[in-house]
CSV table of C-alpha atoms in Angstrom, one decimal:
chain,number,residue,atom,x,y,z
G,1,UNK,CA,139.3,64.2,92.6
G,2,UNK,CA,138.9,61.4,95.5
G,3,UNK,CA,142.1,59.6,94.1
G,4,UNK,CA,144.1,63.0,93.5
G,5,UNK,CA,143.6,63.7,97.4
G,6,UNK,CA,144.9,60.3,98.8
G,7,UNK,CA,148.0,60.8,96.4
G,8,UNK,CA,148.9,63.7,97.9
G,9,UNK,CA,148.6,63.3,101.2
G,10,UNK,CA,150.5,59.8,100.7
G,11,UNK,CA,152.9,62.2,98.9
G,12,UNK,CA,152.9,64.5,102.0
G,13,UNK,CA,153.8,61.9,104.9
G,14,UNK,CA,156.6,60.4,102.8
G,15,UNK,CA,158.5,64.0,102.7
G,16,UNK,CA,158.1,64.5,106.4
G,17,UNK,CA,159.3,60.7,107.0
G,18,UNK,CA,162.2,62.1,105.0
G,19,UNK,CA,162.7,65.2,106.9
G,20,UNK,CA,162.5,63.6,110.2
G,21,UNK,CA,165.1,61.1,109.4
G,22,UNK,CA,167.4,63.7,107.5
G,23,UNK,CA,167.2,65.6,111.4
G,24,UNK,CA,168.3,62.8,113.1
G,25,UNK,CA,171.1,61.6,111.2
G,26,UNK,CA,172.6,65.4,112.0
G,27,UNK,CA,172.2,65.4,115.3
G,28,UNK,CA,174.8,66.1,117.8
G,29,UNK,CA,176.6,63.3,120.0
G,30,UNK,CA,175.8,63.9,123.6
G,31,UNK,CA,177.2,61.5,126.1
G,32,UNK,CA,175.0,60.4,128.5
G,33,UNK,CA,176.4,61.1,132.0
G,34,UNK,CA,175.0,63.1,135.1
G,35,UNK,CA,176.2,66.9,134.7
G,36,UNK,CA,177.7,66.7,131.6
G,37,UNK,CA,176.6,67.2,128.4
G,38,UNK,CA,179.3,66.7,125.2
G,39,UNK,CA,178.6,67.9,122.3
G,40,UNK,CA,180.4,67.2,118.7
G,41,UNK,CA,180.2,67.3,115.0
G,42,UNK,CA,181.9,63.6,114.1
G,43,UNK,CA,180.1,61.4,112.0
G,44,UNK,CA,181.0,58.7,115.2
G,45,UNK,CA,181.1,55.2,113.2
G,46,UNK,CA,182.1,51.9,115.3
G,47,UNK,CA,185.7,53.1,116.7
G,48,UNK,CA,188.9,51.5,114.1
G,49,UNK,CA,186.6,50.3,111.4
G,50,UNK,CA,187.1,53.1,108.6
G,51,UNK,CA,183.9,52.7,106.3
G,52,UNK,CA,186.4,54.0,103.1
G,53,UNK,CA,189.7,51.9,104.2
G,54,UNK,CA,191.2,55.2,105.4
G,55,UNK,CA,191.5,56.6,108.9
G,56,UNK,CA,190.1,59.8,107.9
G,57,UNK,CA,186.7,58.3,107.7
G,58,UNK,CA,186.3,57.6,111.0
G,59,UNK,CA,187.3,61.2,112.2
G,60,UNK,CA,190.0,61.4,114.8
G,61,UNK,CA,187.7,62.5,118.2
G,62,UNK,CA,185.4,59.5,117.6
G,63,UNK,CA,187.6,57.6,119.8
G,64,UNK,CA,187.6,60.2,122.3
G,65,UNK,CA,184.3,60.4,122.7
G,66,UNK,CA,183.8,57.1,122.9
G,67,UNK,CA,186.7,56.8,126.1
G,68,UNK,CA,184.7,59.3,127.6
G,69,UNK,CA,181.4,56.6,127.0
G,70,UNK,CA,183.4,54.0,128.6
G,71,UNK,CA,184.3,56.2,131.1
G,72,UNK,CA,181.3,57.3,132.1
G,73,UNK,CA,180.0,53.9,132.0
G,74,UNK,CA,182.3,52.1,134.5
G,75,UNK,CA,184.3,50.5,131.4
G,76,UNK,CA,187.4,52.7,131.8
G,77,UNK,CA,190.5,51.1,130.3
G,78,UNK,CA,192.2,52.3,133.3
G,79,UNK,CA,192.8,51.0,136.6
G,80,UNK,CA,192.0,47.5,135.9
G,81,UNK,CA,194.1,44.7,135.1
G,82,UNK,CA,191.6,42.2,133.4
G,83,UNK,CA,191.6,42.8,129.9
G,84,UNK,CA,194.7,43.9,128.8
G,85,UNK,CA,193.0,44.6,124.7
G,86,UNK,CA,190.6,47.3,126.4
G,87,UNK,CA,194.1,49.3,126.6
G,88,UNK,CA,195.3,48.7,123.1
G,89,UNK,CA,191.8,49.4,121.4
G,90,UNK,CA,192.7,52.9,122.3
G,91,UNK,CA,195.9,53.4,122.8
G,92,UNK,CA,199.3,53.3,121.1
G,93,UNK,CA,201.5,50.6,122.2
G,94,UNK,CA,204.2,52.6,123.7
G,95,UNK,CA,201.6,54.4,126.0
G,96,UNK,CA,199.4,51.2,126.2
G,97,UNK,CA,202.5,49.3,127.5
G,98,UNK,CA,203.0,52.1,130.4
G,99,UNK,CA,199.2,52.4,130.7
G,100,UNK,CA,199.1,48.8,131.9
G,101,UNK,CA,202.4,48.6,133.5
G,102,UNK,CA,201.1,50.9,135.9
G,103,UNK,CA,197.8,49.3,136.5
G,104,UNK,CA,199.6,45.6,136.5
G,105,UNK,CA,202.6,47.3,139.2
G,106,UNK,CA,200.7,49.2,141.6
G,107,UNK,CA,198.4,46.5,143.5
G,108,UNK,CA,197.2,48.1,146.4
G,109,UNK,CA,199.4,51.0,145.9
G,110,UNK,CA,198.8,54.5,143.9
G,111,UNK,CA,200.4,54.5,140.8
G,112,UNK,CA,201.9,57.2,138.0
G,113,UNK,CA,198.4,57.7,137.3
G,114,UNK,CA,196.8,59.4,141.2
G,115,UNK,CA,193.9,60.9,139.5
G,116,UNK,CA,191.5,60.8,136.8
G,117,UNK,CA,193.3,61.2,133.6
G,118,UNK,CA,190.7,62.4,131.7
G,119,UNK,CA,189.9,65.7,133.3
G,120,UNK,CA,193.5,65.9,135.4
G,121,UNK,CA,191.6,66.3,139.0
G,122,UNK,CA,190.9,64.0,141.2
G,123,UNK,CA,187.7,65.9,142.8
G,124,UNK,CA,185.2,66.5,140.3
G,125,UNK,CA,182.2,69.0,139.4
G,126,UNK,CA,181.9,68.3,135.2
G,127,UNK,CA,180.0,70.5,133.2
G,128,UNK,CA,179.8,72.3,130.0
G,129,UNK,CA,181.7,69.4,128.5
G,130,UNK,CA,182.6,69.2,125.1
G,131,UNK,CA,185.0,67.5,122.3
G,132,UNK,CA,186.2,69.4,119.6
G,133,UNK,CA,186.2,68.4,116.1
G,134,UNK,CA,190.3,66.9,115.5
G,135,UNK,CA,192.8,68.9,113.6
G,136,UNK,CA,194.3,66.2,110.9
G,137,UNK,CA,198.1,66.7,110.3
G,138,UNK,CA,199.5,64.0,108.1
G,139,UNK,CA,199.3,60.6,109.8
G,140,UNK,CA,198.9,62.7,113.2
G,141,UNK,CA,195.7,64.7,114.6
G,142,UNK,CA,194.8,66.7,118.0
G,143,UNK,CA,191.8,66.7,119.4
G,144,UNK,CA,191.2,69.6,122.1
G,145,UNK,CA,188.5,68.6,125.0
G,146,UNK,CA,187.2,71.6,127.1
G,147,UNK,CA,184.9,71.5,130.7
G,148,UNK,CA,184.5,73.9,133.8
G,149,UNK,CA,185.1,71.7,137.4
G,150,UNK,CA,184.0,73.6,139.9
G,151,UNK,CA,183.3,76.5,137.8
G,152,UNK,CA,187.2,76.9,136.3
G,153,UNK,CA,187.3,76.0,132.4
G,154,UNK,CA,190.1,73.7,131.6
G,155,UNK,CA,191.4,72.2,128.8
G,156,UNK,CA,192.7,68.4,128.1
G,157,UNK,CA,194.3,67.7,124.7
G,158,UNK,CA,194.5,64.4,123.0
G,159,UNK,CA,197.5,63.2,120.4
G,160,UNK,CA,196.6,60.4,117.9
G,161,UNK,CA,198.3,58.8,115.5
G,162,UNK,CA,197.3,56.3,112.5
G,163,UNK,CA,197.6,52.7,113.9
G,164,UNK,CA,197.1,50.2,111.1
G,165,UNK,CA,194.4,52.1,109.5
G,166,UNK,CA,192.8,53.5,113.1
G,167,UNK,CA,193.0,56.5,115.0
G,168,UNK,CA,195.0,55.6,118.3
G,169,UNK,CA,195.7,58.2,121.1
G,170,UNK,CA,199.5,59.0,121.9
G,171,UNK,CA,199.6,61.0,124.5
G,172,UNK,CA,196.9,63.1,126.4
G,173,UNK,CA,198.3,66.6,127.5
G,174,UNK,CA,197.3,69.2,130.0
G,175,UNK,CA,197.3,72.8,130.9
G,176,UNK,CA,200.0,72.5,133.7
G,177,UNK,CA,202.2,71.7,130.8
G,178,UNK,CA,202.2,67.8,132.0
G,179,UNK,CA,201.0,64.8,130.0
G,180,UNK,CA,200.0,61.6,131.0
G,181,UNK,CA,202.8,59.9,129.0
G,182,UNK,CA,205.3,62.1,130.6
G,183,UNK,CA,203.8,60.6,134.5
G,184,UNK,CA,204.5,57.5,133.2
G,185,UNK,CA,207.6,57.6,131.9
G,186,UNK,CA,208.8,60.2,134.9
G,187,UNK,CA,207.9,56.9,137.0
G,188,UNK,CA,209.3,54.0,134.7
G,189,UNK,CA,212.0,55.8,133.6
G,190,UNK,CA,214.0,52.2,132.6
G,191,UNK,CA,211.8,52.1,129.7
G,192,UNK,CA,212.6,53.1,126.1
G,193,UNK,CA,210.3,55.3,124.2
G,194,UNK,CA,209.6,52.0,122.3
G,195,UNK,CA,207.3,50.9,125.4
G,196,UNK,CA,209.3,47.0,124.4
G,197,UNK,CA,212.5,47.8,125.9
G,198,UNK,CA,213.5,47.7,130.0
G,199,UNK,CA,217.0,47.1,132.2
G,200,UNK,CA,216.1,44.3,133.0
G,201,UNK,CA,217.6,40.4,132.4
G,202,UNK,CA,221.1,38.8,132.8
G,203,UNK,CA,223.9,40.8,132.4
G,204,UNK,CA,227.7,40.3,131.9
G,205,UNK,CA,229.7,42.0,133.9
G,206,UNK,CA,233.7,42.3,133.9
G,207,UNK,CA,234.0,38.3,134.6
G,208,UNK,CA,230.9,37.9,136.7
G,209,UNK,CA,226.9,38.4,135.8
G,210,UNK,CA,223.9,40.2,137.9
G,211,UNK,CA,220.4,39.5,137.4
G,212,UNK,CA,218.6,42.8,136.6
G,213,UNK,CA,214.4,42.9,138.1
G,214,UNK,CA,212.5,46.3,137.6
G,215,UNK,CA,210.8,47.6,140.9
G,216,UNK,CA,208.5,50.6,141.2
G,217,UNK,CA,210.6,53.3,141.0
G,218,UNK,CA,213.8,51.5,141.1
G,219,UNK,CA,216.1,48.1,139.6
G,220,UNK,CA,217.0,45.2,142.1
G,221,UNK,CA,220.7,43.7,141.1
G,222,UNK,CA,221.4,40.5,142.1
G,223,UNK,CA,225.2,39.3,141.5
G,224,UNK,CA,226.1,36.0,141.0
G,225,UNK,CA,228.8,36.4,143.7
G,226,UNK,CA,227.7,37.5,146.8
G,227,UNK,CA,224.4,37.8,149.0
G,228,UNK,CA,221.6,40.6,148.8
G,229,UNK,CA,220.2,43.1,146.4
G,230,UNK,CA,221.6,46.4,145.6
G,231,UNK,CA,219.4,49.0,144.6
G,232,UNK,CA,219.8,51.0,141.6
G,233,UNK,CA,218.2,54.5,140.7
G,234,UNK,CA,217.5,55.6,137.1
G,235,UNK,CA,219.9,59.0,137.2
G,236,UNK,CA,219.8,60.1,133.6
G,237,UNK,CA,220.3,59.6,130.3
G,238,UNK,CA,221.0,55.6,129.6
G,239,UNK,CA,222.8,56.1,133.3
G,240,UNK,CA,221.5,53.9,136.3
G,241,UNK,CA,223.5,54.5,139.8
G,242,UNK,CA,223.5,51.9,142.9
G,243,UNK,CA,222.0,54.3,145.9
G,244,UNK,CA,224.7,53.3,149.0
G,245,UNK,CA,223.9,54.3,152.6
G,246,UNK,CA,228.0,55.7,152.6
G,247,UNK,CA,230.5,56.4,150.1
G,248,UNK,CA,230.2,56.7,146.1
G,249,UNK,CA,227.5,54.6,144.3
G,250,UNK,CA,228.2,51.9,141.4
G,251,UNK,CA,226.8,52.9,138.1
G,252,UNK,CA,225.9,51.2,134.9
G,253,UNK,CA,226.3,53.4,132.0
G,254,UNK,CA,224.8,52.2,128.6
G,255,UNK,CA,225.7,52.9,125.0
G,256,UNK,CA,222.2,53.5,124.1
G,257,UNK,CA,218.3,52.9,125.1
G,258,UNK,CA,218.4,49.4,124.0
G,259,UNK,CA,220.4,48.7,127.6
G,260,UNK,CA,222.3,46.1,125.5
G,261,UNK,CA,226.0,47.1,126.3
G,262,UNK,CA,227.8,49.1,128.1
G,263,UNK,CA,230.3,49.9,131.5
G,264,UNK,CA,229.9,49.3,134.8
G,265,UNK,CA,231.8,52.6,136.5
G,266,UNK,CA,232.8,50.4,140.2
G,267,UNK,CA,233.3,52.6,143.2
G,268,UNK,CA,237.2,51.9,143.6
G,269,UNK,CA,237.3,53.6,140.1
G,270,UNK,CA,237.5,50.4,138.1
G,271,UNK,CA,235.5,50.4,134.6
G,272,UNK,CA,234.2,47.3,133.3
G,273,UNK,CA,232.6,46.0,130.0
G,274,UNK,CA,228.6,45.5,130.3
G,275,UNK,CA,226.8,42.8,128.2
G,276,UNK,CA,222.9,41.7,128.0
G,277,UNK,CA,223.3,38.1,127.9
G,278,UNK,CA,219.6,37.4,128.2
């Protein structure tokens, strides 16, 4: 009877050991940060190492949740210009390339990005924070992210597409109907959709060639005859137009968004041939 005892209460603790551990692996994530409190159902594994070799295993708001980590820890892939892979670990390349473009550009000055692009504000009161589980289309997934600041419930939305076998975010989107992709590109509008692509280089033009140099918010043209810089504007399109202090402006027009080729439209009405020579 002694040894029947000690069986079963060895028998005993082993199923509570079991129980206890069973709880905790089913425990929500919470992100530790002052006034917030996020709450989610992911399985969150290490962020772009699927455990089956597909992206679904690692479900798509793992990586959100761990931006908002970083975040909230003072390791923002924003706003810093030292480690460049920080940006592509979550990011897409096209919004990656613009991501950093704008934190490499600015220097001391405000970028595209004014605020925090994570809850859209740049005052903040967090709470009731939360990341909802991601809706899986294809190769694609949405992730919906919801808080109150300052007592007014918002919504940020996350786009994310399969990257090599990993969840990358696209695009994040907000209520107002703007996205941070579309402050970027509204302020580098010389890039391509590509993120790879800029006016920028040599260029043949009629029988003379301009040197082409991005600016914030603008393109410095430098001819190879002649002193100075003229200044030209993105206007539209594949369309950039010199901005002259009197009279009509000079334009480049391209055939497409590789900026390759194309006319030069000259104020005196005169259309010449355009060509990237480097």
């Amino acid at each position: 009877m002694k040894v029947t005892i000690t069986f079963l209460s060895l028998s005993f603790a082993v199923l509570i050991t079991a129980i206890s551990a069973c709880s905790l692996n089913s425990a929500n994530v919470n992100i530790p940060a002052p006034n917030i409190a996020a709450n989610t159902n992911a399985n969150v594994e290490p962020v772009g190492t699927p455990s089956s070799g597909s992206a679904e295993a690692v479900a798509p708001e793992a990586i959100v949740v761990d931006l908002y980590k970083q975040h909230n820890a003072k390791k923002s892939p924003f706003f810093q210009t030292k480690n460049r892979a920080l940006v592509d670990k979550y990011f897409t390349k096209p919004l990656a390339d613009l991501i950093w473009k704008d934190a490499t550009s600015s220097k001391n000055e405000v970028g595209a990005i004014d605020g925090d692009p994570l809850y859209n504000t740049q005052d903040m009161e967090i709470k009731n924070f939360a990341v909802g589980k991601g809706e899986i289309k294809g190769d694609t997934a949405t992730v919906a992210v919801t808080f109150t600041n300052f007592g007014q419930k918002s919504t940020v939305t996350y786009a994310l597409k399969q990257v090599n076998g990993a969840w990358k975010i696209d695009d994040i989107k907000y209520v107002d109907g703007d996205s941070l992709m579309k402050w970027l590109k509204d302020t580098y509008s010389g890039k391509t959709a590509t993120g790879s692509i800029e006016f920028e280089g040599k260029y043949q033009v009629g029988d003379t060639t301009c040197a082409v140099k991005p600016a914030k918010m603008s393109f410095e043209i430098r001819w190879a005859r002649g002193s100075g810089v003229e200044i030209f504007l993105f206007k539209e399109g594949t369309t950039f137009e010199s901005s002259p202090d009197k009279g009509a402006p000079n334009s480049f027009v391209f055939d497409d968004d590789t900026y390759n080729s194309g006319t030069f439209h000259r104020t005196d009405g005169k259309v010449l041939p355009v060509k990237r020579v480097k």
